Amino acid sequence: LFVLDKPYPNLERASRNLKDIGMIRSEGINVYDLLNHGHVVLLEPAVRMIEGALLS
């Protein structure tokens, strides 16, 4: 699962043919998606956005 801060069209196109690869924006992140993927890749700007949302 890739957690993105904004749309990355090239990354999304490149991952379409890969099995079990998910893309989600940081605004739409939820526990269900995190638990249903074996690996989670967070981009640094997405981490900052999640931190900001949790601290506000």
mmCIF file of N, CA and C in Angstrom:
data_model
loop_
_atom_site.group_PDB
_atom_site.id
_atom_site.type_symbol
_atom_site.label_atom_id
_atom_site.label_comp_id
_atom_site.label_asym_id
_atom_site.label_seq_id
_atom_site.Cartn_x
_atom_site.Cartn_y
_atom_site.Cartn_z
ATOM 1 N N LEU A 1 0.849 -1.170 0.000
ATOM 2 C CA LEU A 1 0.000 0.000 0.000
ATOM 3 C C LEU A 1 0.893 1.232 0.000
ATOM 4 N N PHE A 2 0.694 2.101 -0.956
ATOM 5 C CA PHE A 2 1.398 3.371 -1.012
ATOM 6 C C PHE A 2 0.459 4.457 -0.506
ATOM 7 N N VAL A 3 0.901 5.233 0.466
ATOM 8 C CA VAL A 3 0.122 6.356 0.979
ATOM 9 C C VAL A 3 0.735 7.619 0.388
ATOM 10 N N LEU A 4 -0.066 8.322 -0.417
ATOM 11 C CA LEU A 4 0.417 9.474 -1.173
ATOM 12 C C LEU A 4 -0.156 10.770 -0.625
ATOM 13 N N ASP A 5 0.570 11.853 -0.808
ATOM 14 C CA ASP A 5 0.094 13.167 -0.377
ATOM 15 C C ASP A 5 -0.701 13.871 -1.471
ATOM 16 N N LYS A 6 -0.450 13.506 -2.720
ATOM 17 C CA LYS A 6 -1.130 14.113 -3.870
ATOM 18 C C LYS A 6 -1.135 13.083 -4.990
ATOM 19 N N PRO A 7 -1.874 13.320 -6.054
ATOM 20 C CA PRO A 7 -1.873 12.360 -7.162
ATOM 21 C C PRO A 7 -0.500 12.280 -7.845
ATOM 22 N N TYR A 8 -0.076 11.082 -8.108
ATOM 23 C CA TYR A 8 1.146 10.812 -8.867
ATOM 24 C C TYR A 8 0.744 9.925 -10.046
ATOM 25 N N PRO A 9 0.321 10.536 -11.154
ATOM 26 C CA PRO A 9 -0.214 9.751 -12.280
ATOM 27 C C PRO A 9 0.743 8.678 -12.799
ATOM 28 N N ASN A 10 2.022 8.974 -12.888
ATOM 29 C CA ASN A 10 2.975 7.982 -13.403
ATOM 30 C C ASN A 10 3.104 6.793 -12.460
ATOM 31 N N LEU A 11 3.142 7.040 -11.168
ATOM 32 C CA LEU A 11 3.223 5.955 -10.188
ATOM 33 C C LEU A 11 1.948 5.121 -10.226
ATOM 34 N N GLU A 12 0.806 5.774 -10.335
ATOM 35 C CA GLU A 12 -0.466 5.057 -10.396
ATOM 36 C C GLU A 12 -0.554 4.198 -11.656
ATOM 37 N N ARG A 13 -0.127 4.727 -12.787
ATOM 38 C CA ARG A 13 -0.130 3.949 -14.033
ATOM 39 C C ARG A 13 0.836 2.772 -13.949
ATOM 40 N N ALA A 14 1.998 3.000 -13.384
ATOM 41 C CA ALA A 14 3.007 1.946 -13.301
ATOM 42 C C ALA A 14 2.575 0.815 -12.374
ATOM 43 N N SER A 15 1.774 1.113 -11.377
ATOM 44 C CA SER A 15 1.389 0.089 -10.402
ATOM 45 C C SER A 15 0.109 -0.649 -10.777
ATOM 46 N N ARG A 16 -0.590 -0.216 -11.812
ATOM 47 C CA ARG A 16 -1.866 -0.848 -12.189
ATOM 48 C C ARG A 16 -1.737 -2.336 -12.473
ATOM 49 N N ASN A 17 -0.658 -2.742 -13.098
ATOM 50 C CA ASN A 17 -0.496 -4.144 -13.490
ATOM 51 C C ASN A 17 0.149 -5.000 -12.410
ATOM 52 N N LEU A 18 0.469 -4.424 -11.286
ATOM 53 C CA LEU A 18 1.100 -5.180 -10.209
ATOM 54 C C LEU A 18 0.037 -5.697 -9.246
ATOM 55 N N LYS A 19 0.114 -6.973 -8.954
ATOM 56 C CA LYS A 19 -0.856 -7.602 -8.069
ATOM 57 C C LYS A 19 -0.662 -7.112 -6.631
ATOM 58 N N ASP A 20 -1.753 -6.877 -5.937
ATOM 59 C CA ASP A 20 -1.770 -6.516 -4.513
ATOM 60 C C ASP A 20 -1.090 -5.189 -4.192
ATOM 61 N N ILE A 21 -1.017 -4.289 -5.149
ATOM 62 C CA ILE A 21 -0.475 -2.957 -4.894
ATOM 63 C C ILE A 21 -1.644 -1.997 -4.798
ATOM 64 N N GLY A 22 -1.697 -1.243 -3.711
ATOM 65 C CA GLY A 22 -2.767 -0.275 -3.528
ATOM 66 C C GLY A 22 -2.213 1.129 -3.410
ATOM 67 N N MET A 23 -3.023 2.085 -3.791
ATOM 68 C CA MET A 23 -2.672 3.503 -3.680
ATOM 69 C C MET A 23 -3.799 4.198 -2.936
ATOM 70 N N ILE A 24 -3.443 5.042 -1.993
ATOM 71 C CA ILE A 24 -4.448 5.804 -1.257
ATOM 72 C C ILE A 24 -3.860 7.160 -0.904
ATOM 73 N N ARG A 25 -4.696 8.174 -0.929
ATOM 74 C CA ARG A 25 -4.255 9.516 -0.521
ATOM 75 C C ARG A 25 -4.275 9.577 0.997
ATOM 76 N N SER A 26 -3.436 10.413 1.570
ATOM 77 C CA SER A 26 -3.339 10.506 3.029
ATOM 78 C C SER A 26 -4.655 10.938 3.663
ATOM 79 N N GLU A 27 -5.491 11.689 2.918
ATOM 80 C CA GLU A 27 -6.788 12.103 3.461
ATOM 81 C C GLU A 27 -7.741 10.923 3.612
ATOM 82 N N GLY A 28 -7.535 9.879 2.836
ATOM 83 C CA GLY A 28 -8.449 8.744 2.854
ATOM 84 C C GLY A 28 -7.924 7.530 3.592
ATOM 85 N N ILE A 29 -6.826 7.689 4.307
ATOM 86 C CA ILE A 29 -6.219 6.556 4.996
ATOM 87 C C ILE A 29 -7.141 6.067 6.110
ATOM 88 N N ASN A 30 -7.188 4.745 6.276
ATOM 89 C CA ASN A 30 -8.007 4.168 7.336
ATOM 90 C C ASN A 30 -7.353 2.886 7.841
ATOM 91 N N VAL A 31 -7.797 2.444 8.995
ATOM 92 C CA VAL A 31 -7.203 1.278 9.644
ATOM 93 C C VAL A 31 -7.398 0.024 8.792
ATOM 94 N N TYR A 32 -8.550 -0.113 8.176
ATOM 95 C CA TYR A 32 -8.841 -1.290 7.351
ATOM 96 C C TYR A 32 -7.788 -1.466 6.261
ATOM 97 N N ASP A 33 -7.493 -0.407 5.530
ATOM 98 C CA ASP A 33 -6.492 -0.491 4.463
ATOM 99 C C ASP A 33 -5.109 -0.798 5.022
ATOM 100 N N LEU A 34 -4.756 -0.193 6.135
ATOM 101 C CA LEU A 34 -3.439 -0.435 6.724
ATOM 102 C C LEU A 34 -3.277 -1.890 7.159
ATOM 103 N N LEU A 35 -4.326 -2.465 7.735
ATOM 104 C CA LEU A 35 -4.237 -3.838 8.232
ATOM 105 C C LEU A 35 -4.329 -4.885 7.128
ATOM 106 N N ASN A 36 -4.907 -4.540 5.995
ATOM 107 C CA ASN A 36 -5.083 -5.512 4.920
ATOM 108 C C ASN A 36 -3.951 -5.518 3.906
ATOM 109 N N HIS A 37 -2.890 -4.803 4.166
ATOM 110 C CA HIS A 37 -1.712 -4.828 3.296
ATOM 111 C C HIS A 37 -0.502 -5.230 4.135
ATOM 112 N N GLY A 38 0.316 -6.095 3.574
ATOM 113 C CA GLY A 38 1.488 -6.579 4.295
ATOM 114 C C GLY A 38 2.548 -5.517 4.502
ATOM 115 N N HIS A 39 2.630 -4.573 3.584
ATOM 116 C CA HIS A 39 3.626 -3.509 3.652
ATOM 117 C C HIS A 39 2.952 -2.180 3.360
ATOM 118 N N VAL A 40 3.397 -1.151 4.060
ATOM 119 C CA VAL A 40 2.864 0.195 3.848
ATOM 120 C C VAL A 40 4.040 1.124 3.577
ATOM 121 N N VAL A 41 3.968 1.855 2.474
ATOM 122 C CA VAL A 41 4.997 2.827 2.112
ATOM 123 C C VAL A 41 4.371 4.208 2.219
ATOM 124 N N LEU A 42 4.909 5.024 3.121
ATOM 125 C CA LEU A 42 4.412 6.383 3.327
ATOM 126 C C LEU A 42 5.414 7.369 2.753
ATOM 127 N N LEU A 43 4.953 8.224 1.869
ATOM 128 C CA LEU A 43 5.818 9.293 1.391
ATOM 129 C C LEU A 43 5.936 10.343 2.491
ATOM 130 N N GLU A 44 7.093 10.971 2.591
ATOM 131 C CA GLU A 44 7.330 11.935 3.671
ATOM 132 C C GLU A 44 6.286 13.050 3.730
ATOM 133 N N PRO A 45 5.880 13.648 2.614
ATOM 134 C CA PRO A 45 4.831 14.675 2.693
ATOM 135 C C PRO A 45 3.500 14.115 3.206
ATOM 136 N N ALA A 46 3.217 12.848 2.899
ATOM 137 C CA ALA A 46 1.985 12.228 3.395
ATOM 138 C C ALA A 46 2.045 12.063 4.907
ATOM 139 N N VAL A 47 3.219 11.729 5.429
ATOM 140 C CA VAL A 47 3.384 11.602 6.885
ATOM 141 C C VAL A 47 3.125 12.946 7.553
ATOM 142 N N ARG A 48 3.648 14.004 6.979
ATOM 143 C CA ARG A 48 3.421 15.344 7.544
ATOM 144 C C ARG A 48 1.937 15.702 7.535
ATOM 145 N N MET A 49 1.240 15.340 6.455
ATOM 146 C CA MET A 49 -0.193 15.631 6.377
ATOM 147 C C MET A 49 -0.971 14.840 7.429
ATOM 148 N N ILE A 50 -0.602 13.584 7.637
ATOM 149 C CA ILE A 50 -1.268 12.758 8.649
ATOM 150 C C ILE A 50 -0.986 13.310 10.038
ATOM 151 N N GLU A 51 0.266 13.681 10.300
ATOM 152 C CA GLU A 51 0.611 14.289 11.595
ATOM 153 C C GLU A 51 -0.207 15.548 11.841
ATOM 154 N N GLY A 52 -0.305 16.398 10.838
ATOM 155 C CA GLY A 52 -1.067 17.633 10.974
ATOM 156 C C GLY A 52 -2.529 17.368 11.284
ATOM 157 N N ALA A 53 -3.101 16.365 10.634
ATOM 158 C CA ALA A 53 -4.507 16.032 10.874
ATOM 159 C C ALA A 53 -4.708 15.481 12.280
ATOM 160 N N LEU A 54 -3.761 14.679 12.757
ATOM 161 C CA LEU A 54 -3.897 14.090 14.090
ATOM 162 C C LEU A 54 -3.653 15.106 15.200
ATOM 163 N N LEU A 55 -2.816 16.091 14.947
ATOM 164 C CA LEU A 55 -2.502 17.085 15.974
ATOM 165 C C LEU A 55 -3.511 18.223 16.035
ATOM 166 N N SER A 56 -4.347 18.351 15.030
ATOM 167 C CA SER A 56 -5.308 19.466 15.042
ATOM 168 C C SER A 56 -6.613 19.081 15.699
#
